Coordinates of N, CA and C in Angstrom, one line a residue:
M161 N -53.0 -43.4 58.5 CA -54.1 -44.1 57.8 C -54.5 -45.2 58.7
P162 N -55.9 -45.4 58.9 CA -56.3 -46.6 59.7 C -55.8 -47.9 59.1
A163 N -55.6 -48.8 60.0 CA -55.0 -50.1 59.5 C -55.8 -50.8 58.5
H164 N -57.2 -50.7 58.7 CA -58.0 -51.5 57.7 C -58.1 -50.9 56.3
L165 N -57.5 -49.7 56.2 CA -57.4 -49.0 54.8 C -56.1 -49.3 54.2
R166 N -55.2 -49.8 54.9 CA -53.8 -50.0 54.3 C -53.8 -51.2 53.4
V167 N -53.2 -51.1 52.3 CA -53.0 -52.2 51.3 C -51.7 -52.8 51.5
V168 N -51.6 -54.0 51.9 CA -50.4 -54.7 52.1 C -50.0 -55.5 50.9
R169 N -48.9 -55.1 50.3 CA -48.4 -55.8 49.1 C -47.6 -57.0 49.4
K170 N -47.8 -58.1 48.7 CA -47.0 -59.3 48.8 C -45.6 -59.0 48.3
P171 N -44.5 -59.5 49.0 CA -43.2 -59.2 48.5 C -42.9 -59.8 47.1
R172 N -42.2 -59.0 46.3 CA -41.9 -59.4 45.0 C -40.7 -60.4 45.1
P173 N -40.5 -61.2 44.0 CA -39.3 -62.1 44.0 C -38.0 -61.4 44.4
A174 N -37.8 -60.2 43.9 CA -36.5 -59.5 44.2 C -36.4 -59.2 45.6
D175 N -37.5 -59.2 46.4 CA -37.4 -58.9 47.9 C -37.0 -60.1 48.7
R176 N -36.9 -61.3 48.1 CA -36.6 -62.5 48.9 C -35.1 -62.7 48.9
P177 N -34.7 -63.5 49.9 CA -33.2 -63.8 50.0 C -32.8 -64.6 48.7
A178 N -31.5 -64.5 48.4 CA -31.0 -65.1 47.2 C -31.2 -66.6 47.2
D179 N -31.1 -67.3 48.4 CA -31.2 -68.7 48.4 C -32.7 -69.2 48.3
A180 N -33.6 -68.2 48.3 CA -35.0 -68.5 48.2 C -35.5 -68.2 46.9
Q181 N -34.7 -67.7 46.0 CA -35.2 -67.3 44.7 C -35.8 -68.5 43.8
R182 N -35.1 -69.6 43.8 CA -35.6 -70.7 43.0 C -34.9 -72.0 43.5
P183 N -35.7 -73.1 43.5 CA -35.0 -74.4 43.9 C -33.9 -74.7 42.9
A184 N -33.0 -75.6 43.4 CA -31.8 -75.9 42.6 C -32.2 -76.6 41.3
D185 N -33.3 -77.5 41.4 CA -33.7 -78.2 40.1 C -34.4 -77.3 39.2
A186 N -34.6 -76.0 39.6 CA -35.3 -75.1 38.7 C -34.3 -74.2 37.9
Q187 N -33.0 -74.4 38.1 CA -32.0 -73.5 37.5 C -31.9 -74.0 36.0
R188 N -32.7 -73.3 35.2 CA -32.8 -73.7 33.7 C -32.1 -72.7 32.9
P189 N -31.8 -72.9 31.7 CA -31.2 -71.9 30.8 C -32.1 -70.7 30.8
A190 N -31.5 -69.5 30.5 CA -32.2 -68.2 30.6 C -33.4 -68.2 29.7
D191 N -33.4 -68.8 28.6 CA -34.6 -68.8 27.7 C -35.7 -69.7 28.2
A192 N -35.5 -70.4 29.2 CA -36.5 -71.3 29.7 C -36.9 -71.0 31.1
Q193 N -36.5 -69.8 31.6 CA -36.8 -69.4 33.0 C -38.2 -69.1 33.2
R194 N -38.9 -68.6 32.2 CA -40.3 -68.1 32.3 C -41.2 -68.9 31.5
P195 N -42.5 -69.1 31.9 CA -43.5 -69.7 31.0 C -43.6 -68.9 29.7
A196 N -44.1 -69.5 28.7 CA -44.3 -68.8 27.4 C -45.1 -67.5 27.5
D197 N -46.2 -67.6 28.3 CA -47.0 -66.4 28.4 C -46.4 -65.3 29.2
A198 N -45.2 -65.5 29.8 CA -44.6 -64.5 30.6 C -43.5 -63.8 29.9
Q199 N -43.2 -64.3 28.6 CA -42.1 -63.7 27.8 C -42.6 -62.4 27.2
R200 N -42.6 -61.3 28.0 CA -43.1 -60.0 27.6 C -41.9 -59.0 27.8
P201 N -41.9 -57.9 27.0 CA -40.9 -56.9 27.2 C -41.1 -56.3 28.6
A202 N -40.1 -55.7 29.1 CA -40.1 -55.1 30.4 C -41.2 -54.0 30.5
D203 N -41.3 -53.2 29.5 CA -42.3 -52.1 29.5 C -43.7 -52.6 29.4
A204 N -43.9 -53.9 29.2 CA -45.3 -54.4 29.1 C -45.7 -55.1 30.5
Q205 N -44.8 -55.2 31.4 CA -45.1 -55.7 32.7 C -45.9 -54.8 33.5
R206 N -46.9 -55.2 34.2 CA -47.7 -54.3 35.1 C -46.9 -53.9 36.3
P207 N -46.8 -52.6 36.5 CA -46.1 -52.1 37.6 C -46.7 -52.6 38.9
A208 N -45.8 -52.7 39.9 CA -46.3 -53.2 41.2 C -47.3 -52.3 41.8
D209 N -47.2 -51.0 41.6 CA -48.1 -50.0 42.2 C -49.2 -49.6 41.2
A210 N -49.5 -50.5 40.1 CA -50.5 -50.1 39.2 C -51.9 -50.0 39.8
Q211 N -52.7 -49.1 39.3 CA -54.1 -49.0 39.9 C -54.9 -50.2 39.6
P212 N -55.8 -50.6 40.5 CA -56.6 -51.8 40.3 C -57.6 -51.6 39.2
A213 N -57.9 -52.6 38.5 CA -58.8 -52.6 37.4 C -60.2 -52.4 37.9
A214 N -61.1 -51.9 37.0 CA -62.5 -51.6 37.4 C -63.1 -52.8 37.9
S215 N -62.9 -54.0 37.3 CA -63.5 -55.2 37.8 C -63.0 -55.6 39.2
D216 N -61.7 -55.3 39.5 CA -61.2 -55.6 40.8 C -61.9 -54.7 41.8
V217 N -62.1 -53.4 41.5 CA -62.7 -52.4 42.4 C -64.1 -52.8 42.6
L218 N -64.9 -53.3 41.6 CA -66.3 -53.6 41.8 C -66.4 -54.9 42.7
R219 N -65.5 -55.8 42.5 CA -65.5 -57.0 43.4 C -65.2 -56.6 44.8
G220 N -64.3 -55.6 45.0 CA -64.0 -55.2 46.3 C -65.2 -54.4 46.9
L221 N -66.0 -53.7 46.1 CA -67.1 -53.0 46.6 C -68.2 -54.0 47.0
H222 N -68.4 -55.0 46.2 CA -69.4 -56.1 46.6 C -69.0 -56.7 47.9
A223 N -67.7 -56.8 48.2 CA -67.2 -57.4 49.4 C -67.2 -56.4 50.6
R224 N -67.6 -55.2 50.3 CA -67.6 -54.1 51.3 C -66.1 -53.8 51.8
N225 N -65.2 -53.9 50.8 CA -63.8 -53.6 51.1 C -63.5 -52.1 51.2
P226 N -63.1 -51.6 52.4 CA -62.8 -50.2 52.6 C -61.9 -49.6 51.5
A227 N -60.9 -50.4 51.1 CA -59.9 -49.9 50.1 C -60.6 -49.6 48.8
A228 N -61.5 -50.5 48.4 CA -62.3 -50.3 47.2 C -63.2 -49.1 47.3
E229 N -63.8 -48.9 48.4 CA -64.7 -47.8 48.6 C -63.8 -46.5 48.5
R230 N -62.7 -46.5 49.1 CA -61.8 -45.3 49.0 C -61.4 -45.1 47.6
R231 N -61.1 -46.1 46.8 CA -60.7 -46.0 45.4 C -61.9 -45.4 44.6
L232 N -63.1 -45.8 44.9 CA -64.2 -45.3 44.2 C -64.4 -43.8 44.4
L233 N -64.2 -43.4 45.7 CA -64.3 -42.0 46.0 C -63.2 -41.2 45.3
D234 N -62.0 -41.7 45.3 CA -60.9 -41.0 44.6 C -61.2 -40.8 43.1
V235 N -61.8 -41.7 42.5 CA -62.1 -41.7 41.0 C -63.3 -40.8 40.7
Y236 N -64.4 -40.9 41.5 CA -65.6 -40.3 41.0 C -66.1 -39.2 41.9
A237 N -65.5 -38.8 43.0 CA -66.0 -37.7 43.8 C -66.0 -36.4 43.0
G238 N -64.9 -36.2 42.2 CA -64.9 -34.9 41.4 C -66.0 -34.8 40.4
L239 N -66.3 -36.0 39.8 CA -67.4 -36.0 38.8 C -68.7 -35.7 39.5
V240 N -69.0 -36.3 40.6 CA -70.2 -36.1 41.3 C -70.4 -34.6 41.8
E241 N -69.3 -34.1 42.3 CA -69.3 -32.7 42.8 C -69.5 -31.7 41.7
R242 N -68.9 -32.0 40.5 CA -69.1 -31.1 39.4 C -70.5 -31.1 38.9
M243 N -71.1 -32.3 38.8 CA -72.4 -32.4 38.3 C -73.4 -31.7 39.2
L244 N -73.3 -32.0 40.5 CA -74.2 -31.3 41.5 C -74.1 -29.8 41.4
F245 N -72.8 -29.3 41.3 CA -72.6 -27.9 41.3 C -73.3 -27.3 40.1
R246 N -73.1 -27.9 38.9 CA -73.6 -27.4 37.7 C -75.1 -27.5 37.6
I247 N -75.7 -28.5 38.2 CA -77.1 -28.6 38.2 C -77.8 -27.6 39.2
L248 N -77.2 -27.6 40.4 CA -77.8 -26.8 41.5 C -77.3 -25.4 41.7
G249 N -76.0 -25.3 41.5 CA -75.4 -23.9 41.6 C -75.2 -23.5 43.0
D250 N -75.6 -24.3 44.0 CA -75.6 -23.9 45.4 C -74.4 -24.7 46.1
V251 N -73.4 -23.9 46.6 CA -72.3 -24.6 47.2 C -72.4 -24.8 48.7
R252 N -73.4 -24.3 49.3 CA -73.6 -24.3 50.8 C -73.9 -25.8 51.3
C253 N -74.5 -26.5 50.5 CA -74.9 -27.9 50.9 C -74.2 -28.9 50.0
L254 N -73.2 -28.5 49.2 CA -72.6 -29.4 48.2 C -72.0 -30.6 48.8
E255 N -71.2 -30.4 49.9 CA -70.5 -31.5 50.5 C -71.4 -32.6 51.1
D256 N -72.5 -32.1 51.7 CA -73.5 -33.0 52.2 C -74.2 -33.8 51.1
L257 N -74.4 -33.2 50.0 CA -75.0 -33.9 48.8 C -74.1 -34.9 48.2
V258 N -72.8 -34.6 48.1 CA -71.8 -35.6 47.6 C -71.8 -36.8 48.5
Q259 N -71.8 -36.6 49.8 CA -71.8 -37.7 50.8 C -73.1 -38.5 50.6
D260 N -74.2 -37.8 50.4 CA -75.5 -38.5 50.2 C -75.4 -39.4 49.0
V261 N -74.8 -38.9 47.9 CA -74.7 -39.7 46.7 C -74.0 -41.0 46.9
F262 N -72.8 -40.9 47.6 CA -72.0 -42.1 47.8 C -72.6 -43.0 48.8
A263 N -73.3 -42.5 49.8 CA -74.0 -43.4 50.7 C -75.0 -44.2 50.0
R264 N -75.7 -43.6 49.0 CA -76.7 -44.4 48.3 C -76.0 -45.3 47.3
V265 N -74.9 -44.9 46.7 CA -74.1 -45.8 45.8 C -73.7 -47.0 46.6
F266 N -73.1 -46.8 47.7 CA -72.5 -48.0 48.5 C -73.7 -48.9 49.0
S267 N -74.8 -48.3 49.3 CA -75.9 -49.2 49.8 C -76.6 -50.0 48.7
R268 N -76.4 -49.5 47.4 CA -77.0 -50.2 46.3 C -76.0 -50.8 45.3
I269 N -74.8 -50.9 45.8 CA -73.7 -51.4 44.9 C -73.9 -52.8 44.3
D270 N -74.7 -53.6 45.0 CA -74.9 -54.9 44.6 C -75.8 -55.0 43.3
D271 N -76.5 -53.8 43.0 CA -77.3 -53.7 41.8 C -76.4 -53.6 40.5
V272 N -75.1 -53.3 40.8 CA -74.2 -53.1 39.6 C -73.4 -54.4 39.4
R273 N -73.6 -55.0 38.3 CA -73.0 -56.3 38.1 C -71.8 -56.3 37.1
E274 N -71.7 -55.2 36.3 CA -70.6 -55.1 35.3 C -69.8 -53.8 35.6
P275 N -68.5 -53.9 35.4 CA -67.7 -52.7 35.7 C -68.1 -51.5 34.8
E276 N -68.4 -51.7 33.6 CA -68.8 -50.6 32.7 C -70.1 -49.9 33.1
A277 N -70.9 -50.6 34.0 CA -72.1 -50.0 34.4 C -71.9 -49.1 35.7
L278 N -70.7 -49.0 36.2 CA -70.5 -48.3 37.4 C -70.6 -46.8 37.3
K279 N -70.0 -46.2 36.2 CA -70.1 -44.8 36.1 C -71.6 -44.3 35.7
P280 N -72.3 -45.0 34.8 CA -73.7 -44.6 34.6 C -74.5 -44.7 35.8
F281 N -74.2 -45.7 36.7 CA -75.0 -45.9 37.9 C -74.8 -44.7 38.9
I282 N -73.5 -44.3 39.0 CA -73.2 -43.2 39.9 C -73.8 -41.9 39.3
T283 N -73.8 -41.8 38.0 CA -74.4 -40.6 37.4 C -75.9 -40.6 37.7
S284 N -76.6 -41.7 37.6 CA -78.0 -41.7 37.8 C -78.4 -41.4 39.3
V285 N -77.5 -41.9 40.2 CA -77.8 -41.6 41.6 C -77.6 -40.1 41.9
T286 N -76.6 -39.6 41.2 CA -76.3 -38.1 41.4 C -77.5 -37.3 40.9
V287 N -78.0 -37.7 39.8 CA -79.2 -37.0 39.2 C -80.4 -37.1 40.2
F288 N -80.6 -38.3 40.8 CA -81.7 -38.5 41.7 C -81.5 -37.6 42.9
V289 N -80.3 -37.5 43.5 CA -80.1 -36.7 44.6 C -80.3 -35.2 44.3
A290 N -79.8 -34.8 43.1 CA -80.0 -33.4 42.6 C -81.5 -33.1 42.5
R291 N -82.3 -34.0 41.9 CA -83.7 -33.8 41.8 C -84.4 -33.6 43.2
E292 N -84.0 -34.4 44.1 CA -84.5 -34.2 45.5 C -84.2 -32.9 46.1
A293 N -82.9 -32.4 45.8 CA -82.5 -31.1 46.4 C -83.3 -30.0 45.7
I294 N -83.6 -30.1 44.4 CA -84.3 -29.0 43.8 C -85.7 -29.0 44.3
R295 N -86.4 -30.1 44.5 CA -87.7 -30.1 45.0 C -87.8 -29.7 46.5
K296 N -86.8 -30.0 47.3 CA -86.7 -29.6 48.6 C -86.6 -28.1 48.7
K297 N -85.8 -27.5 47.8 CA -85.7 -26.0 47.8 C -87.0 -25.4 47.5
R298 N -87.7 -26.0 46.6 CA -89.0 -25.3 46.2 C -90.0 -25.5 47.4
R299 N -90.0 -26.6 48.1 CA -90.9 -26.7 49.2 C -90.6 -25.8 50.3
H300 N -89.3 -25.5 50.6 CA -88.9 -24.6 51.7 C -88.8 -23.2 51.2
R301 N -89.0 -22.9 49.9 CA -88.9 -21.6 49.4 C -87.5 -21.0 49.7
W302 N -86.5 -21.7 49.5 CA -85.1 -21.2 49.6 C -84.9 -20.1 48.6
L303 N -84.2 -19.1 49.0 CA -84.0 -18.0 48.0 C -83.0 -18.3 46.9
A304 N -82.5 -18.7 46.6 CA -81.7 -18.9 45.4 C -80.3 -19.2 45.7
F305 N -79.6 -19.1 44.6 CA -78.2 -19.6 44.7 C -77.3 -18.5 45.1
F306 N -77.7 -17.3 45.2 CA -76.7 -16.2 45.4 C -77.0 -15.4 46.6
A307 N -77.3 -16.0 47.7 CA -77.6 -15.2 48.9 C -76.3 -14.6 49.5
S308 N -75.8 -15.1 50.6 CA -74.6 -14.6 51.1 C -73.3 -15.2 50.6
D309 N -73.4 -16.5 50.1 CA -72.3 -17.2 49.6 C -72.2 -17.1 48.1
E310 N -71.1 -16.6 47.5 CA -71.0 -16.6 46.1 C -70.5 -17.8 45.5
L311 N -71.0 -18.2 44.4 CA -70.5 -19.4 43.7 C -69.1 -19.2 43.3
P312 N -68.2 -20.3 43.4 CA -66.9 -20.2 42.9 C -66.8 -19.8 41.5
E313 N -67.7 -20.3 40.6 CA -67.6 -20.0 39.2 C -67.9 -18.5 39.0
I314 N -68.8 -17.9 39.8 CA -69.1 -16.5 39.7 C -67.9 -15.7 40.2
A315 N -67.4 -16.1 41.3 CA -66.3 -15.3 41.9 C -65.1 -15.3 41.1
A316 N -64.9 -16.3 40.2 CA -63.8 -16.4 39.4 C -63.9 -15.5 38.1
V317 N -65.1 -15.0 37.9 CA -65.3 -14.2 36.7 C -65.0 -12.7 37.1
V318 N -64.1 -12.1 36.4 CA -63.7 -10.8 36.7 C -64.6 -9.8 36.1
D319 N -65.0 -10.0 34.9 CA -65.9 -9.1 34.2 C -67.3 -8.9 34.9
P320 N -67.6 -7.8 35.4 CA -68.9 -7.6 36.1 C -70.1 -8.0 35.3
E321 N -70.1 -7.8 34.0 CA -71.2 -8.2 33.1 C -71.3 -9.7 33.0
A322 N -70.1 -10.3 32.9 CA -70.1 -11.8 32.9 C -70.6 -12.4 34.2
R323 N -70.2 -11.8 35.3 CA -70.7 -12.3 36.6 C -72.2 -12.1 36.7
Q324 N -72.7 -11.0 36.2 CA -74.2 -10.8 36.2 C -74.9 -11.8 35.3
G325 N -74.2 -12.2 34.2 CA -74.8 -13.1 33.3 C -74.9 -14.5 33.9
V326 N -73.9 -14.9 34.7 CA -73.9 -16.2 35.3 C -75.0 -16.3 36.3
R327 N -75.2 -15.2 37.1 CA -76.3 -15.2 38.1 C -77.6 -15.3 37.4
A328 N -77.8 -14.6 36.3 CA -79.0 -14.6 35.6 C -79.3 -16.0 35.0
F329 N -78.3 -16.6 34.5 CA -78.4 -17.9 33.9 C -79.0 -18.9 34.9
Y330 N -78.4 -18.9 36.2 CA -78.9 -19.8 37.2 C -80.3 -19.5 37.7
R331 N -80.6 -18.2 37.7 CA -82.0 -17.8 38.1 C -83.0 -18.3 37.0
A332 N -82.6 -18.3 35.8 CA -83.5 -18.9 34.7 C -83.6 -20.4 34.9
L333 N -82.6 -21.0 35.2 CA -82.6 -22.5 35.5 C -83.6 -22.8 36.7
E334 N -83.5 -22.0 37.7 CA -84.3 -22.2 38.9 C -85.8 -22.2 38.6
A335 N -86.2 -21.5 37.5 CA -87.6 -21.4 37.2 C -88.1 -22.7 36.4
L336 N -87.2 -23.5 36.0 CA -87.6 -24.7 35.2 C -88.2 -25.8 36.1
D337 N -89.0 -26.6 35.5 CA -89.5 -27.8 36.1 C -88.3 -28.7 36.5
P338 N -88.2 -29.3 37.7 CA -87.0 -30.0 38.1 C -86.5 -31.1 37.1
D339 N -87.4 -31.9 36.5 CA -87.0 -32.9 35.6 C -86.5 -32.3 34.3
E340 N -87.1 -31.2 33.8 CA -86.7 -30.5 32.6 C -85.3 -29.8 32.9
R341 N -85.2 -29.3 34.0 CA -83.9 -28.6 34.4 C -82.8 -29.6 34.4
L342 N -83.0 -30.8 34.9 CA -82.0 -31.8 35.0 C -81.6 -32.2 33.5
A343 N -82.6 -32.4 32.7 CA -82.3 -32.8 31.3 C -81.5 -31.7 30.6
F344 N -82.0 -30.5 30.8 CA -81.3 -29.3 30.1 C -79.9 -29.2 30.6
T345 N -79.7 -29.3 31.9 CA -78.3 -29.1 32.4 C -77.4 -30.2 32.0
L346 N -77.8 -31.4 32.0 CA -77.0 -32.5 31.6 C -76.6 -32.4 30.2
R347 N -77.5 -32.0 29.4 CA -77.3 -31.9 27.9 C -76.4 -30.7 27.5
F348 N -76.7 -29.6 28.1 CA -76.1 -28.3 27.6 C -75.0 -27.8 28.5
V349 N -75.0 -28.1 29.8 CA -74.0 -27.6 30.7 C -72.9 -28.7 30.9
E350 N -73.4 -30.0 31.1 CA -72.5 -31.1 31.2 C -72.0 -31.6 29.8
G351 N -72.8 -31.3 28.8 CA -72.4 -31.7 27.5 C -72.6 -33.2 27.2
Q352 N -73.5 -33.9 27.9 CA -73.7 -35.3 27.7 C -74.5 -35.6 26.4
E353 N -74.2 -36.8 25.9 CA -75.0 -37.2 24.7 C -76.5 -37.5 25.2
L354 N -77.4 -37.5 24.2 CA -78.8 -37.7 24.5 C -79.0 -39.1 25.2
A355 N -78.4 -40.1 24.7 CA -78.5 -41.4 25.3 C -78.1 -41.5 26.7
D356 N -77.0 -40.8 27.0 CA -76.5 -40.7 28.4 C -77.4 -39.9 29.3
V357 N -77.9 -38.9 28.8 CA -78.9 -38.1 29.6 C -80.1 -38.9 29.9
A358 N -80.6 -39.6 28.9 CA -81.8 -40.4 29.1 C -81.5 -41.5 30.1
A359 N -80.3 -42.2 30.0 CA -80.0 -43.2 31.0 C -79.9 -42.6 32.4
A360 N -79.3 -41.5 32.5 CA -79.1 -40.9 33.9 C -80.4 -40.5 34.5
C361 N -81.4 -40.1 33.7 CA -82.7 -39.7 34.1 C -83.7 -40.9 34.2
D362 N -83.2 -42.1 33.7 CA -84.0 -43.3 33.7 C -85.3 -43.2 32.9
V363 N -85.1 -42.6 31.7 CA -86.3 -42.5 30.8 C -85.8 -42.8 29.4
S364 N -86.7 -42.9 28.4 CA -86.3 -43.2 27.0 C -85.7 -41.9 26.4
V365 N -85.0 -42.1 25.3 CA -84.4 -41.0 24.5 C -85.5 -40.1 24.0
A366 N -86.6 -40.7 23.6 CA -87.8 -39.9 23.1 C -88.3 -38.9 24.2
T367 N -88.4 -39.5 25.4 CA -88.9 -38.7 26.6 C -87.9 -37.6 26.9
I368 N -86.6 -37.9 26.9 CA -85.6 -36.9 27.2 C -85.6 -35.8 26.2
K369 N -85.8 -36.1 24.9 CA -85.9 -35.1 23.9 C -87.0 -34.1 24.2
R370 N -88.2 -34.7 24.6 CA -89.3 -33.8 24.8 C -89.0 -32.9 26.0
R371 N -88.4 -33.5 27.1 CA -88.1 -32.7 28.2 C -87.1 -31.5 27.9
I372 N -86.1 -31.9 27.1 CA -85.1 -30.8 26.7 C -85.8 -29.8 25.9
H373 N -86.7 -30.2 25.0 CA -87.4 -29.2 24.1 C -88.2 -28.3 25.0
R374 N -89.0 -28.8 25.9 CA -89.8 -28.0 26.8 C -88.9 -27.1 27.6
A375 N -87.8 -27.6 28.1 CA -86.9 -26.8 28.9 C -86.3 -25.6 28.1
E376 N -85.9 -25.9 26.9 CA -85.4 -24.8 26.0 C -86.4 -23.7 25.8
L377 N -87.7 -24.1 25.5 CA -88.7 -23.1 25.3 C -88.9 -22.2 26.6
A378 N -89.0 -22.9 27.7 CA -89.2 -22.2 29.0 C -88.0 -21.3 29.3
F379 N -86.8 -21.8 29.0 CA -85.6 -21.1 29.3 C -85.5 -19.9 28.5
V380 N -85.8 -20.0 27.2 CA -85.8 -18.8 26.3 C -86.7 -17.8 26.7
E381 N -87.9 -18.2 27.2 CA -88.9 -17.2 27.6 C -88.4 -16.5 28.9
R382 N -87.7 -17.2 29.8 CA -87.1 -16.5 30.9 C -86.0 -15.5 30.5
C383 N -85.2 -16.0 29.5 CA -84.1 -15.1 29.1 C -84.7 -13.8 28.4
K384 N -85.8 -13.9 27.7 CA -86.3 -12.7 27.1 C -86.7 -11.7 28.1
K385 N -87.0 -12.1 29.3 CA -87.5 -11.2 30.3 C -86.3 -10.6 31.2
D386 N -85.1 -11.0 30.9 CA -84.0 -10.6 31.6 C -83.1 -9.7 30.7
D387 N -82.7 -8.6 31.2 CA -81.9 -7.6 30.4 C -80.6 -8.3 29.9
V388 N -79.9 -8.9 30.7 CA -78.6 -9.5 30.4 C -78.8 -10.7 29.4
L389 N -79.7 -11.6 29.8 CA -79.9 -12.8 29.0 C -80.5 -12.5 27.6
S390 N -81.4 -11.5 27.6 CA -82.0 -11.2 26.3 C -81.0 -10.7 25.3
T391 N -80.0 -9.9 25.8 CA -78.9 -9.5 24.9 C -78.1 -10.7 24.5
W392 N -77.9 -11.5 25.4 CA -77.1 -12.8 25.1 C -77.8 -13.6 24.0
L393 N -79.1 -13.7 24.1 CA -79.8 -14.4 23.0 C -79.8 -13.7 21.7
A394 N -80.0 -12.4 21.8 CA -80.0 -11.6 20.5 C -78.6 -11.7 19.8
E395 N -77.6 -11.8 20.5 CA -76.2 -11.9 19.9 C -76.0 -13.3 19.4
G396 N -76.9 -14.2 19.7 CA -76.7 -15.6 19.1 C -75.8 -16.4 20.0
D397 N -75.5 -16.0 21.2 CA -74.5 -16.8 22.1 C -75.4 -17.8 22.8
R398 N -75.8 -18.8 22.1 CA -76.7 -19.8 22.7 C -75.9 -20.9 23.4
W399 N -76.5 -21.7 24.3 CA -75.9 -22.8 25.0 C -75.5 -23.9 24.1
T400 N -76.1 -24.0 22.9 CA -75.8 -25.1 22.0 C -74.5 -24.8 21.2

């Protein structure tokens, strides 16, 4: 590991020589050894290797601390990758898109002032990057999600009919307006609450409801034209 990424821990009292443990005039009775606010059960003490708090991580990010950046990647890379995959379905450029998300997050991290705003901020950046990718695909007329590389989710499905259904599902999503597709996917594939979807897309709840409604109507129309998805709809196996 590069030296600048190593976290150097300060030695704990138990690591010091015995004669350096406490000055002679500090040898007090056992019940007076610690300040009142330190009288806690052993299991309430924070372990030496405890993970840093979100506030500590955010301060480190503001200071451009490599260890804090590494911690952010460890915590949120999986979330970003999953969201991009479920929205786009294309694994060929997934790694590049994940890197793009975090590059944007790090460049704008000073916009985040509170620890609880960190996850919503990362989610909104992920949605922005996904929207750009969808529009770029349309401009370049890329063929779809299932050319030579199969999606892991599809490859993991053994039932041929189920595999066909997953492909058809993503083809139907591809036909949606980019903003409506994002709203639909976040709501019904990611399972996010309406307020969270609205925040991620940077619009009001009323606007996101309209987008989801339009996306549902368009998606159903696409499903009706597909043999697999039309059966799926007829059986009542809806995304909700």
